XYZ file of C-alpha atoms in Angstrom:
765
model
C -25.154 21.046 -42.117
C -28.070 23.426 -42.284
C -31.395 23.052 -40.529
C -33.941 25.716 -41.391
C -36.681 26.908 -39.059
C -40.340 26.378 -39.724
C -41.110 30.067 -39.656
C -38.558 32.857 -39.836
C -41.031 35.440 -38.586
C -42.004 33.291 -35.610
C -38.340 32.753 -34.750
C -37.670 36.482 -34.806
C -40.676 37.122 -32.565
C -39.682 34.661 -29.863
C -35.942 35.237 -29.843
C -35.253 38.860 -30.724
C -37.111 42.011 -29.789
C -39.828 43.396 -32.028
C -37.574 46.152 -33.323
C -35.918 43.656 -35.674
C -39.215 42.864 -37.389
C -39.484 46.461 -38.512
C -35.903 46.511 -39.725
C -35.140 45.996 -43.406
C -32.375 43.435 -42.777
C -32.663 39.836 -41.714
C -29.980 38.243 -39.583
C -27.373 35.653 -40.453
C -24.247 34.346 -38.695
C -20.748 33.198 -39.490
C -19.941 29.544 -40.202
C -23.336 28.110 -41.087
C -24.273 25.008 -39.133
C -27.829 24.634 -37.984
C -30.821 26.643 -36.858
C -33.359 26.568 -34.112
C -36.985 25.433 -34.265
C -40.080 25.678 -32.082
C -39.066 22.814 -29.784
C -35.891 24.658 -28.812
C -37.660 27.832 -27.785
C -38.005 27.004 -24.058
C -34.250 26.486 -23.728
C -32.856 29.577 -25.380
C -33.412 33.234 -24.588
C -31.543 35.880 -26.536
C -31.824 39.300 -24.901
C -31.138 42.015 -27.483
C -33.576 44.736 -26.526
C -33.606 47.497 -29.143
C -30.247 46.294 -30.437
C -30.536 48.169 -33.700
C -31.396 51.357 -31.872
C -28.586 51.108 -29.319
C -25.872 49.189 -31.185
C -23.819 50.503 -34.055
C -23.020 48.097 -36.870
C -19.257 47.703 -37.099
C -18.176 47.439 -40.707
C -15.633 44.616 -40.726
C -14.344 43.685 -44.180
C -15.044 39.975 -44.336
C -16.291 37.552 -46.976
C -17.950 34.366 -45.782
C -18.676 31.210 -47.744
C -21.502 28.808 -46.949
C -21.232 25.014 -47.130
C -22.783 25.217 -50.618
C -19.966 27.463 -51.832
C -22.059 30.647 -51.986
C -20.385 33.942 -51.079
C -21.866 35.831 -48.100
C -20.860 39.464 -47.640
C -22.028 40.855 -44.263
C -22.704 44.542 -43.788
C -20.937 44.285 -40.446
C -21.631 42.998 -36.959
C -22.936 44.079 -33.590
C -22.091 42.695 -30.143
C -25.075 41.274 -28.260
C -25.568 39.682 -24.854
C -26.762 36.068 -25.153
C -28.018 33.750 -22.406
C -28.561 30.015 -22.786
C -29.575 28.054 -19.678
C -26.775 28.902 -17.179
C -24.324 30.187 -19.781
C -24.012 33.830 -20.748
C -21.670 35.575 -23.175
C -21.206 38.655 -25.337
C -21.107 37.486 -28.945
C -20.826 38.990 -32.423
C -24.017 38.980 -34.494
C -23.411 39.419 -38.243
C -25.916 41.345 -40.336
C -26.604 40.322 -43.946
C -28.539 42.566 -46.300
C -31.539 40.660 -47.673
C -30.153 37.570 -45.963
C -31.789 34.222 -45.391
C -33.025 32.666 -42.146
C -31.203 33.379 -38.868
C -28.355 30.927 -38.364
C -26.138 30.029 -35.435
C -22.441 29.278 -35.823
C -19.814 27.178 -34.083
C -18.436 30.001 -31.963
C -21.893 30.608 -30.425
C -22.292 26.861 -29.868
C -18.899 26.692 -28.189
C -19.371 29.768 -25.970
C -22.867 28.723 -24.869
C -21.806 25.080 -24.367
C -24.657 23.770 -26.513
C -24.519 19.979 -26.862
C -27.698 18.861 -28.638
C -30.704 20.549 -30.216
C -33.808 19.128 -31.895
C -33.835 20.428 -35.471
C -36.249 20.396 -38.377
C -35.867 20.790 -42.115
C -38.343 22.572 -44.361
C -37.516 20.383 -47.360
C -40.177 17.859 -48.245
C -38.606 14.517 -47.487
C -39.452 11.118 -48.916
C -41.670 9.420 -46.274
C -39.709 6.221 -46.780
C -36.448 8.043 -46.178
C -37.864 9.710 -43.071
C -38.911 6.281 -41.856
C -35.336 5.025 -42.268
C -33.985 8.007 -40.341
C -36.388 7.315 -37.488
C -35.500 3.618 -37.585
C -31.709 4.204 -37.492
C -31.232 7.502 -35.630
C -27.645 6.794 -34.551
C -26.510 6.105 -38.120
C -28.040 9.366 -39.377
C -26.930 11.409 -36.359
C -23.807 12.772 -38.055
C -20.566 13.524 -36.287
C -18.101 10.889 -35.157
C -19.155 7.341 -34.478
C -16.994 4.730 -32.780
C -16.229 1.513 -34.623
C -16.670 -1.683 -32.605
C -13.111 -2.927 -33.131
C -9.751 -1.171 -33.109
C -7.148 -0.694 -35.799
C -3.609 -1.891 -35.222
C -0.369 -0.833 -36.922
C 2.538 -3.224 -37.485
C 6.150 -2.074 -37.477
C 8.798 -3.194 -39.927
C 11.452 -1.386 -37.887
C 10.861 -1.188 -34.141
C 13.465 1.526 -33.574
C 11.458 4.525 -32.306
C 11.765 7.857 -34.079
C 11.344 11.052 -32.094
C 11.495 14.467 -33.759
C 11.217 17.407 -31.404
C 8.614 20.113 -31.869
C 9.354 22.680 -34.542
C 9.555 26.370 -33.614
C 6.089 27.872 -33.666
C 5.427 31.564 -34.396
C 4.240 33.468 -31.336
C 1.071 34.683 -33.059
C -0.080 31.098 -33.761
C 0.546 29.629 -30.326
C -2.773 30.641 -28.661
C -4.784 29.238 -31.588
C -2.836 25.974 -31.621
C -3.325 25.585 -27.874
C -7.080 26.112 -28.296
C -7.233 23.453 -30.995
C -5.289 20.976 -28.858
C -7.700 21.622 -25.971
C -10.657 20.986 -28.291
C -9.196 17.688 -29.490
C -8.664 16.626 -25.882
C -12.255 17.508 -24.932
C -13.603 15.452 -27.846
C -11.465 12.462 -26.899
C -9.369 12.478 -30.059
C -5.999 12.966 -28.300
C -4.610 12.826 -24.772
C -1.441 14.211 -23.213
C 1.481 12.024 -22.099
C 4.500 12.798 -19.945
C 7.005 11.160 -22.285
C 7.029 9.155 -25.493
C 9.585 7.162 -27.478
C 7.843 8.301 -30.664
C 7.288 11.891 -31.682
C 6.090 13.590 -34.843
C 6.263 17.391 -35.223
C 3.044 19.175 -36.015
C 2.330 21.570 -38.846
C -0.313 24.168 -37.878
C -2.310 24.754 -41.052
C -4.319 27.979 -41.232
C -7.652 27.043 -42.820
C -9.514 29.394 -45.125
C -12.053 30.296 -42.401
C -9.350 31.244 -39.885
C -9.383 28.050 -37.823
C -6.230 26.035 -37.168
C -5.852 22.402 -38.183
C -3.156 20.506 -36.281
C -1.528 17.906 -38.538
C 1.259 15.465 -37.777
C 4.027 15.288 -40.370
C 4.103 11.478 -40.393
C 5.988 11.291 -43.685
C 9.259 11.848 -41.847
C 8.565 9.544 -38.876
C 6.418 6.406 -38.584
C 5.399 6.131 -42.249
C 8.949 4.919 -42.872
C 8.675 2.331 -40.088
C 5.248 0.796 -40.739
C 4.748 -2.424 -42.633
C 2.649 -2.216 -45.752
C -0.807 -3.684 -45.245
C -1.331 -5.957 -48.229
C -5.070 -6.052 -48.644
C -6.414 -5.905 -52.219
C -8.780 -3.144 -53.214
C -11.836 -4.441 -55.111
C -11.528 -4.756 -58.873
C -13.810 -2.694 -61.071
C -15.345 -5.728 -62.805
C -16.153 -7.336 -59.438
C -17.813 -4.149 -58.205
C -20.041 -3.690 -61.221
C -20.928 -7.369 -61.433
C -22.377 -7.066 -57.943
C -24.324 -3.927 -58.932
C -25.651 -5.245 -62.246
C -29.391 -5.652 -62.789
C -30.448 -3.062 -60.228
C -33.488 -0.827 -60.654
C -32.567 1.952 -58.213
C -29.320 2.845 -56.463
C -28.275 4.332 -53.136
C -24.855 5.760 -52.253
C -23.778 6.219 -48.640
C -20.788 8.266 -47.521
C -19.286 7.797 -44.068
C -18.755 10.882 -41.912
C -15.031 11.473 -41.157
C -14.525 7.813 -41.966
C -11.094 7.084 -40.495
C -11.637 9.078 -37.311
C -14.547 6.791 -36.410
C -12.021 4.013 -35.786
C -10.142 3.786 -32.484
C -6.505 2.713 -32.339
C -5.322 -0.291 -30.374
C -3.484 0.380 -27.122
C -0.116 -0.685 -28.568
C -0.550 1.447 -31.703
C -1.503 4.697 -30.000
C 2.037 5.642 -28.863
C 3.236 5.534 -32.493
C 0.980 8.481 -33.347
C 2.471 10.826 -30.733
C 2.764 14.453 -31.853
C 5.231 16.917 -30.365
C 4.113 20.478 -29.644
C 5.417 23.499 -27.769
C 3.232 22.555 -24.769
C 4.084 18.859 -24.635
C 3.468 15.526 -26.337
C 0.017 14.213 -27.257
C -1.123 10.793 -28.473
C -4.073 10.006 -30.754
C -6.865 7.686 -29.615
C -8.466 7.674 -33.058
C -6.859 7.056 -36.431
C -5.078 10.285 -37.418
C -4.738 11.810 -40.857
C -1.650 11.078 -42.971
C -0.614 7.506 -42.057
C 0.067 5.516 -45.202
C -1.265 2.042 -44.268
C -4.726 3.233 -43.202
C -6.659 2.966 -46.533
C -6.086 -0.792 -46.911
C -6.831 -1.359 -43.211
C -10.064 0.580 -43.496
C -11.096 -1.283 -46.666
C -10.704 -4.575 -44.787
C -12.813 -3.321 -41.865
C -15.600 -2.148 -44.173
C -15.695 -5.376 -46.202
C -15.872 -7.414 -43.002
C -18.689 -5.184 -41.745
C -20.821 -5.505 -44.897
C -19.864 -9.046 -45.871
C -22.828 -11.087 -47.092
C -25.183 -8.191 -47.890
C -26.375 -8.821 -51.483
C -26.044 -6.230 -54.275
C -23.785 -4.089 -52.089
C -20.220 -2.917 -52.699
C -17.861 -0.716 -50.709
C -14.808 1.219 -51.831
C -13.118 2.962 -48.888
C -15.847 5.146 -47.350
C -18.285 4.954 -50.302
C -21.030 2.312 -50.147
C -23.307 1.569 -53.098
C -26.500 -0.498 -52.727
C -29.072 -1.737 -55.234
C -31.600 -4.548 -55.799
C -33.534 -6.182 -58.613
C -36.653 -4.232 -57.537
C -37.622 -1.549 -55.023
C -38.511 -4.031 -52.290
C -35.214 -5.864 -52.593
C -33.323 -2.575 -52.728
C -35.002 -1.387 -49.522
C -34.316 -4.725 -47.831
C -30.621 -4.528 -48.747
C -30.410 -0.903 -47.625
C -31.909 -1.793 -44.255
C -29.347 -4.566 -43.845
C -26.517 -2.120 -44.566
C -27.865 0.477 -42.129
C -28.317 -2.200 -39.488
C -24.713 -3.372 -39.991
C -23.474 0.226 -39.690
C -25.503 0.689 -36.500
C -24.082 -2.470 -34.949
C -20.568 -1.414 -35.966
C -21.022 2.052 -34.425
C -20.534 3.951 -37.698
C -22.322 7.106 -38.886
C -22.940 8.481 -42.355
C -22.549 11.964 -43.827
C -26.122 12.854 -44.715
C -25.245 15.743 -47.032
C -23.176 13.495 -49.356
C -25.565 10.542 -49.575
C -27.910 9.739 -52.468
C -31.040 7.640 -51.950
C -33.233 5.731 -54.435
C -31.694 7.249 -57.582
C -32.361 5.961 -61.085
C -28.631 6.214 -61.812
C -25.483 7.019 -59.849
C -21.863 7.712 -60.711
C -19.514 5.316 -58.978
C -15.761 5.053 -59.565
C -15.996 7.064 -62.761
C -18.838 5.086 -64.332
C -22.552 5.797 -64.577
C -24.733 2.888 -63.481
C -28.433 2.486 -64.202
C -30.859 -0.350 -64.886
C -29.674 -0.566 -68.492
C -26.105 -1.354 -67.473
C -22.725 0.309 -67.126
C -21.880 3.481 -69.049
C -18.731 5.537 -69.359
C -19.091 8.737 -67.403
C -19.121 11.534 -69.960
C -17.318 13.789 -67.507
C -14.198 11.631 -67.865
C -13.602 12.893 -71.394
C -15.519 16.160 -71.262
C -12.286 18.134 -70.971
C -11.359 16.839 -74.451
C -14.651 16.620 -76.346
C -15.854 19.997 -75.011
C -12.499 21.787 -75.303
C -12.974 25.342 -76.662
C -11.697 26.378 -80.066
C -8.040 27.538 -80.043
C -7.662 31.288 -80.365
C -3.943 31.517 -81.126
C -0.955 29.500 -82.272
C 0.163 28.652 -78.713
C -3.155 27.030 -77.837
C -3.207 25.159 -81.139
C 0.319 23.824 -80.585
C -0.729 22.519 -77.182
C -3.718 20.681 -78.639
C -1.680 19.186 -81.479
C 0.888 17.996 -78.936
C -1.889 16.107 -77.135
C -3.126 14.538 -80.389
C 0.354 13.515 -81.470
C 1.021 11.909 -78.088
C -1.750 9.386 -78.855
C -1.138 9.242 -82.613
C -0.065 5.591 -82.322
C -3.728 4.637 -81.944
C -4.824 6.257 -85.230
C -4.171 5.868 -88.910
C -4.164 8.627 -91.520
C -3.961 11.245 -88.767
C -1.736 13.653 -90.699
C -4.312 14.136 -93.449
C -7.011 14.866 -90.869
C -4.878 17.502 -89.149
C -3.495 19.141 -92.304
C -5.687 22.308 -92.062
C -4.473 22.793 -88.483
C -0.809 22.342 -89.359
C -1.194 24.961 -92.103
C -2.003 27.550 -89.417
C 1.394 26.962 -87.827
C 3.326 28.148 -90.865
C 5.177 31.408 -90.300
C 3.845 33.121 -93.432
C 0.181 32.201 -92.842
C -2.239 34.600 -91.166
C -4.380 33.172 -88.375
C -7.839 32.481 -89.841
C -10.008 29.787 -88.260
C -11.828 28.401 -91.303
C -14.551 25.796 -91.621
C -11.979 23.154 -92.602
C -10.044 23.923 -89.418
C -13.211 23.490 -87.365
C -13.958 20.130 -89.018
C -10.418 18.903 -88.392
C -10.498 20.090 -84.769
C -13.836 18.379 -84.040
C -12.675 15.168 -85.741
C -9.490 15.113 -83.659
C -11.502 15.562 -80.430
C -13.817 12.748 -81.485
C -10.859 10.426 -82.021
C -9.327 11.317 -78.648
C -12.581 10.444 -76.873
C -13.061 7.171 -78.721
C -12.457 3.640 -77.482
C -9.034 3.023 -79.110
C -7.548 5.808 -76.967
C -9.632 5.795 -73.789
C -8.951 2.861 -71.474
C -11.180 1.272 -68.858
C -9.808 1.591 -65.361
C -7.895 -1.487 -64.242
C -6.806 -1.625 -60.596
C -3.925 -3.960 -61.448
C -2.171 -1.525 -63.805
C 0.165 1.343 -62.770
C -1.415 4.814 -62.680
C 0.175 8.054 -63.899
C -1.373 11.460 -63.159
C -0.032 14.330 -65.298
C -0.901 17.892 -64.263
C -0.141 21.367 -65.556
C -1.191 24.967 -65.125
C -1.289 27.853 -67.561
C -1.824 31.519 -66.781
C -5.611 31.012 -66.882
C -6.397 27.287 -66.581
C -5.660 23.899 -65.004
C -5.398 20.555 -66.758
C -4.847 16.937 -65.702
C -4.845 13.504 -67.337
C -5.000 10.178 -65.499
C -3.462 7.362 -67.525
C -2.564 3.742 -66.912
C 0.391 1.846 -68.323
C -0.463 -1.484 -69.908
C 1.652 -4.621 -70.081
C 3.062 -3.382 -73.393
C 4.330 -0.199 -71.712
C 1.885 2.045 -73.592
C 0.071 4.737 -71.596
C -3.628 5.208 -72.290
C -5.841 7.844 -70.665
C -8.497 6.797 -68.184
C -9.915 10.210 -67.364
C -9.075 13.866 -67.923
C -10.282 17.183 -66.557
C -9.698 20.909 -66.913
C -11.113 24.164 -65.666
C -10.417 27.867 -65.820
C -8.993 29.742 -62.853
C -11.424 31.911 -60.966
C -10.898 35.611 -60.347
C -9.084 35.030 -57.077
C -6.839 32.256 -58.412
C -5.700 34.363 -61.368
C -3.704 36.440 -58.856
C -1.800 33.413 -57.564
C 1.906 33.180 -58.277
C 2.905 30.620 -60.892
C 4.274 28.461 -58.076
C 0.849 28.391 -56.394
C -0.930 27.750 -59.699
C 1.223 24.693 -60.349
C 0.521 23.442 -56.819
C -3.200 24.052 -57.330
C -3.047 21.979 -60.529
C -1.708 19.041 -58.502
C -4.499 19.318 -55.927
C -7.100 19.714 -58.691
C -5.895 16.575 -60.485
C -5.727 14.463 -57.329
C -9.140 15.541 -56.033
C -10.803 15.039 -59.415
C -9.549 11.441 -59.486
C -9.853 10.693 -55.779
C -11.782 7.453 -56.262
C -9.119 6.096 -58.598
C -6.103 7.218 -56.570
C -7.020 6.897 -52.907
C -5.404 3.876 -51.325
C -3.296 3.149 -54.427
C 0.267 4.002 -55.328
C 0.597 6.257 -58.382
C 3.093 8.466 -60.165
C 2.476 12.205 -60.179
C 4.052 14.143 -63.047
C 4.638 17.891 -62.844
C 6.811 20.254 -64.854
C 7.635 22.346 -61.763
C 10.841 21.063 -60.203
C 10.440 22.845 -56.858
C 7.105 21.142 -56.194
C 8.683 17.751 -56.807
C 10.819 18.437 -53.714
C 8.159 20.079 -51.525
C 5.539 17.376 -52.129
C 8.093 14.579 -52.417
C 7.654 11.285 -50.601
C 10.611 11.687 -48.250
C 10.219 15.411 -47.684
C 8.446 16.753 -44.630
C 5.666 19.302 -44.856
C 7.555 22.617 -45.181
C 7.430 24.645 -41.986
C 8.114 27.952 -43.746
C 5.860 27.432 -46.769
C 2.815 29.588 -47.423
C -0.394 28.706 -45.608
C -1.927 27.677 -48.917
C 0.967 25.357 -49.792
C 0.820 23.827 -46.312
C -2.877 23.047 -46.787
C -2.058 21.403 -50.104
C 0.797 19.391 -48.564
C -1.416 18.162 -45.719
C -4.153 17.189 -48.167
C -1.719 15.261 -50.373
C -0.185 13.511 -47.347
C -3.165 11.113 -47.412
C -2.125 9.778 -50.854
C 0.669 7.368 -51.734
C 2.592 8.661 -54.729
C 6.009 9.298 -56.195
C 6.359 12.716 -57.760
C 8.246 12.863 -61.034
C 9.591 15.964 -62.728
C 8.906 16.188 -66.464
C 9.940 19.006 -68.771
C 7.199 21.266 -70.110
C 8.001 20.203 -73.674
C 7.078 16.585 -72.828
C 4.013 17.281 -70.686
C 1.734 17.252 -73.737
C -1.487 15.928 -72.251
C -1.910 18.206 -69.249
C -0.394 21.233 -71.003
C -2.974 21.110 -73.801
C -5.917 20.926 -71.376
C -4.575 23.765 -69.226
C -4.377 25.998 -72.316
C -7.873 24.989 -73.485
C -9.701 24.729 -70.141
C -13.416 24.269 -69.693
C -15.331 27.135 -68.148
C -16.362 26.627 -64.544
C -19.953 25.449 -64.432
C -19.891 24.277 -60.846
C -18.596 26.710 -58.253
C -18.475 23.940 -55.684
C -15.553 22.149 -57.241
C -13.894 20.026 -54.578
C -10.481 21.400 -55.313
C -11.399 25.063 -55.476
C -10.415 27.020 -52.399
C -12.555 29.817 -50.974
C -11.914 33.203 -52.468
C -11.344 34.736 -49.028
C -8.046 33.172 -48.051
C -7.377 33.544 -44.339
C -3.669 33.451 -43.605
C -1.072 33.900 -40.902
C -1.008 37.619 -41.749
C -4.408 38.015 -40.099
C -3.006 36.825 -36.773
C 0.020 39.135 -36.606
C -1.677 42.347 -37.751
C -2.972 43.313 -34.287
C 0.547 43.161 -32.793
C 2.331 44.761 -35.726
C 3.537 48.382 -35.741
C 2.447 48.842 -39.367
C -0.698 47.723 -41.187
C -0.741 45.395 -44.143
C -2.155 48.255 -46.261
C 1.014 50.253 -45.530
C 3.213 47.255 -46.315
C 1.307 46.642 -49.541
C 1.545 50.279 -50.634
C 5.254 50.637 -49.874
C 6.132 47.253 -51.381
C 4.866 48.414 -54.755
C 6.965 51.595 -54.475
C 10.114 49.838 -53.283
C 12.410 49.217 -56.319
C 13.833 45.947 -55.001
C 10.655 44.461 -53.538
C 8.528 45.362 -56.543
C 11.030 43.493 -58.705
C 10.954 40.494 -56.371
C 7.154 40.583 -56.405
C 7.161 40.258 -60.189
C 9.548 37.315 -59.908
C 7.182 35.621 -57.456
C 4.171 36.199 -59.709
C 5.623 35.334 -63.089
C 8.687 33.205 -62.392
C 12.325 33.656 -61.389
C 15.222 34.059 -63.823
C 18.001 31.426 -63.805
C 20.222 33.789 -61.820
C 20.274 37.311 -60.380
C 23.104 39.841 -60.259
C 22.958 42.053 -57.163
C 23.626 40.781 -53.600
C 20.273 42.125 -52.389
C 18.434 40.146 -55.058
C 20.458 37.033 -54.238
C 19.193 37.226 -50.639
C 15.675 36.699 -52.034
C 16.765 34.279 -54.758
C 18.040 31.693 -52.255
C 14.654 31.875 -50.479
C 12.512 31.864 -53.615
C 10.745 28.550 -52.874
C 9.302 29.936 -49.622
C 8.459 33.447 -50.849
C 4.804 34.098 -51.586
C 2.219 36.869 -51.741
C -0.500 37.360 -49.139
C -2.882 40.271 -49.738
C -0.215 41.711 -52.084
C 2.415 41.634 -49.318
C 5.623 39.656 -49.691
C 5.938 36.939 -47.057
C 8.832 34.567 -46.430
C 7.361 31.613 -44.586
C 5.742 33.221 -41.536
C 7.703 36.489 -41.810
C 6.427 39.610 -43.515
C 9.016 41.262 -45.780
C 9.148 44.919 -44.718
C 9.786 47.619 -47.373
C 12.780 49.908 -46.787
C 10.650 52.967 -45.925
C 8.934 51.200 -43.002
C 11.983 49.469 -41.531
C 13.002 52.288 -39.192
C 9.579 52.349 -37.498
C 9.591 48.561 -37.163
C 13.092 48.642 -35.636
C 12.057 51.387 -33.215
C 9.108 49.289 -32.052
C 11.330 46.227 -31.738
C 13.906 48.180 -29.698
C 11.320 49.843 -27.461
C 11.969 47.470 -24.546
C 15.791 47.675 -24.794
C 15.910 43.880 -24.665
C 19.290 43.484 -26.314
C 20.548 42.233 -29.646
C 19.912 38.523 -29.116
C 16.336 38.961 -27.885
C 15.561 41.449 -30.651
C 16.658 38.890 -33.250
C 14.528 36.190 -31.641
C 11.424 38.371 -31.697
C 12.065 39.536 -35.261
C 12.275 35.937 -36.510
C 8.678 35.414 -35.431
C 7.248 38.325 -37.374
C 9.283 39.943 -40.172
C 12.403 39.818 -42.340
C 14.417 41.773 -44.895
C 17.894 41.449 -46.335
C 20.636 42.341 -43.805
C 18.091 42.384 -40.963
C 20.607 41.122 -38.381
C 23.063 43.887 -39.271
C 20.356 46.548 -38.878
C 19.330 45.158 -35.492
C 22.933 45.178 -34.250
C 23.462 48.741 -35.479
C 20.263 49.936 -33.788
C 21.190 48.383 -30.436
C 24.768 49.696 -30.511
C 23.566 53.212 -31.291
C 21.467 53.277 -28.107
C 23.269 54.865 -25.115
C 20.999 53.090 -22.615
C 21.792 49.704 -24.127
C 25.509 50.429 -24.107
C 25.396 51.526 -20.463
C 23.672 48.315 -19.391
C 25.694 46.055 -21.627
C 27.713 43.322 -19.962
C 31.395 44.121 -19.298
C 33.633 42.351 -21.802
C 35.229 39.209 -20.452
C 38.728 39.971 -19.014
C 41.646 38.748 -21.066
C 43.560 35.911 -19.371
C 47.055 36.736 -17.983
C 49.904 35.576 -20.170
C 53.222 34.550 -18.635
C 56.396 34.363 -20.707
C 58.207 31.080 -20.759
C 61.466 30.953 -18.734
C 64.438 31.576 -21.119
C 66.701 28.659 -21.771
C 69.892 30.796 -21.941
C 70.988 34.442 -21.488
C 69.920 36.866 -24.205
C 67.497 34.308 -25.649
C 64.760 36.915 -25.528
C 64.952 40.706 -25.411
C 61.872 42.746 -24.442
C 61.792 46.338 -25.701
C 59.306 49.018 -24.738
C 58.834 52.557 -26.023
C 59.067 55.665 -23.870
C 57.913 59.075 -24.981
C 60.030 62.251 -25.171
C 61.451 63.297 -21.757
C 60.760 67.010 -21.346
C 63.433 67.727 -18.716
C 64.011 71.064 -16.965
C 67.218 71.680 -19.003
C 65.295 71.141 -22.240
C 62.575 73.531 -21.145
C 65.128 76.257 -20.335
C 66.829 75.665 -23.672
C 63.541 76.038 -25.496
C 62.703 79.232 -23.597
C 66.089 80.805 -24.425
C 65.509 80.207 -28.119
C-alpha cells in the first residue's frame, strides 16, 4: 500500500542532504509500501552527506514492479548509512531516473525495526469516507486482524499422518530459515519438539525473490478431514437481498483466512516438517480443503441480521434504498467487523458506487445485468487470419449448434474458405457470417445463468500466442452451457515460455478469472495436456523438483477443490477457439499475469557457482545435445527419442524447464559439455571423496552420466587414492573335511625350475 508525502521537496530537504536537490534524479526504493510524512520527521534521520559525490551508483540489472503492475527500471543503487532511533544499518538505496516520490521498502522496515508510522495520502478523499476511517480505525488499519472465535477441524480418520521433511537445496536453506523466523515473530507458527502429524513444505520462490513456505496438505490431512457441509449462498438469494439499492459498497477482507485462529486441538494437525524441525500453525494455513465452507459460516454468523448485506467468502456487498440507509447499513457492517476483530483490505474496497460487479453480474439501481465481460471473449473475438484460426472458431460454434436452427446456412461463407481449392479471401459475406455467429454465441439460448446447485466444468487451453478458458455448467439434462468465458494474448515475456508452462498458465488464468464462481466449490478442470493432469492432480503432492513457476501455480491451485480431467485437443473446442482468437491485453494488472521479471532458484546459486549463467546460456546454445533438448522443452517432445543421451533427458522431461535460457532439471542446472571439466574441478577441489561429491552435485547441477564422471575424476586423483580407505579384507575360507580318501585333489602350479645342471647345459649350447 502506498502513502505519498505531502511535499517531495520538503521530504528531500529534511531527510537527505542538499546535494540531492541539485541532482537530476529523484529517489525510489524496492518493494513499494509506504512513505513518510511531516509527523514522522522527528523520529527518522537519514545521514547521507554528499552521497552522490562520494558514492558510485552500482549498475545492477534488475526490473521492479509496483503494486499497480507498472515496471520500474532502476539505474542502479548506492549503499547508505541509515539511523532510526537506536537502530543503524547500511542499506541499498535504488535510484530511478525521473522517478516518483521517495519510497521505503520492507527490507528497510525490517532492518530498522520500524513498527508503526503515521502516514498521509495526497488523494482527495470523500469526507464521509474519511469520517468512517476515523470512526473505525482498527477495521481500516490493514494487516492481520484476529477473529473473536477459533476454527476447528474434524477428522474422519484419526490415524495421524507424518511425512518427513523433503531434501532442501543448500542455496535455499538460509532463505527458508529466515521466513520461518519471520512467521514465528508474527505469531503465525511456533516450534514443537515432536508431532504425530507432519506435512512437508514446498519453498516457493516468489517473483520478487522472497520465499513462501507452503505445506503440501494434499498428501496429508486433506485426506483425513471431514467435509464441512455448509451451503454457499445461492445467486438468486444474494441478488434478492441487494435489489432496490441506490448505491453499493464492496468490502474485501485482508488475508481473510489468516485472521482466524485455530482451536487448540486443531493446531497439531497443521504441523509442517522442515530441515530445522517441526512447526505448528496458530492461524488457519493456506491449502486446507474444508476452510472455505468454515469461513463462510463464520462470516454469515458475524453479519447476520444486517439488512441489504450479503457475503460470499471474503467479499461483502452492502446497499440501501437511499444514501442514509446505505450509510446506516455500512456502519453496522463495520461495527460488526470491529467487534469480530477483522480488518479489510483498503486497496480492494469500493465505496458508494453507482454500480458494482459481484459474482459475475453488474448491479445498479435499475436491477441486475449480465456482466459484459463474461462474453467479451466471444463477442469481441478478432477476425480469423488463417484457416487454423477459422477451424477453431467453427469448432466452438458447432459445439453449441444444438441451441440454434438453420446454422449451416449462416456459416456457409465460412465453410467455403475451408475448401482446399479456395484461396483465402475474407469477404464481406464472411464478415457478416462471423459477426452473426458471435451474436448467437453470446445470446440467451447459449449463455446460462450461474446456478450454485449445478456441476461446474472449466475448460482451458493455450496456443502459441494466447490463452482461452470457458466455464460451463451441466444441467439436469446433461447438456453443458457456458456461464462465462475469457481470453487474452500472451505478453512478451510469456511468449518465451515452454509449451508446458503456457498450458499451466492457461489453467491459472482460467481459475483466477472465475475465482468467485469456483472458490469453495468442487469443479472439473479440463486440459489437453496430460502431464499437467498428474502434476496438478488431486492426489498428487506439489512437485519438489518442478520449476519455480510451476510450484507457484501448484500452491495457488491447492486452495481450490477440483478434479482434473484430460481431454484430447480435438475435443477441447471451446477453450481452443478462444486461445487462437485471444483478446488483446487492455489491463496489464490481470490477476493471473505474473511479473515479467521472474526471480528463480538460479539467482540464489549463482554466487556459489564456478560458472555464470551467461556462460551456461551461451554454451547451451552451442551444445548439439542440449540445444536439441532446449527445442524439445520449448515446442514439445516427440513420442520417443533414439540415442541414450537423449533418453536421459526424455525420462525427466516433465521436470525440465528453461530459466534465463538455461536448462534446469528441478533445482539443478544442466551444465553444457564444454563447462563440465571446470565444474568438476571446483567440485573436487576439497578432495572430499566420491560420495560427498555426489551429494554436493545433487544440490546444484546435473548432466547425463554425471555419477560416472564424478567417479572417474576422483579415481584419477593420486591424493584421493592415497587417502582412500583400505579395501575390506576377504574372509578366510576353510575347506570342508573330506568324507573319504581321494575325495578331493588340490593342484597348484609351479614355474620352471632353473637348476644348476640346466644352466650349465644352456651355457654349453
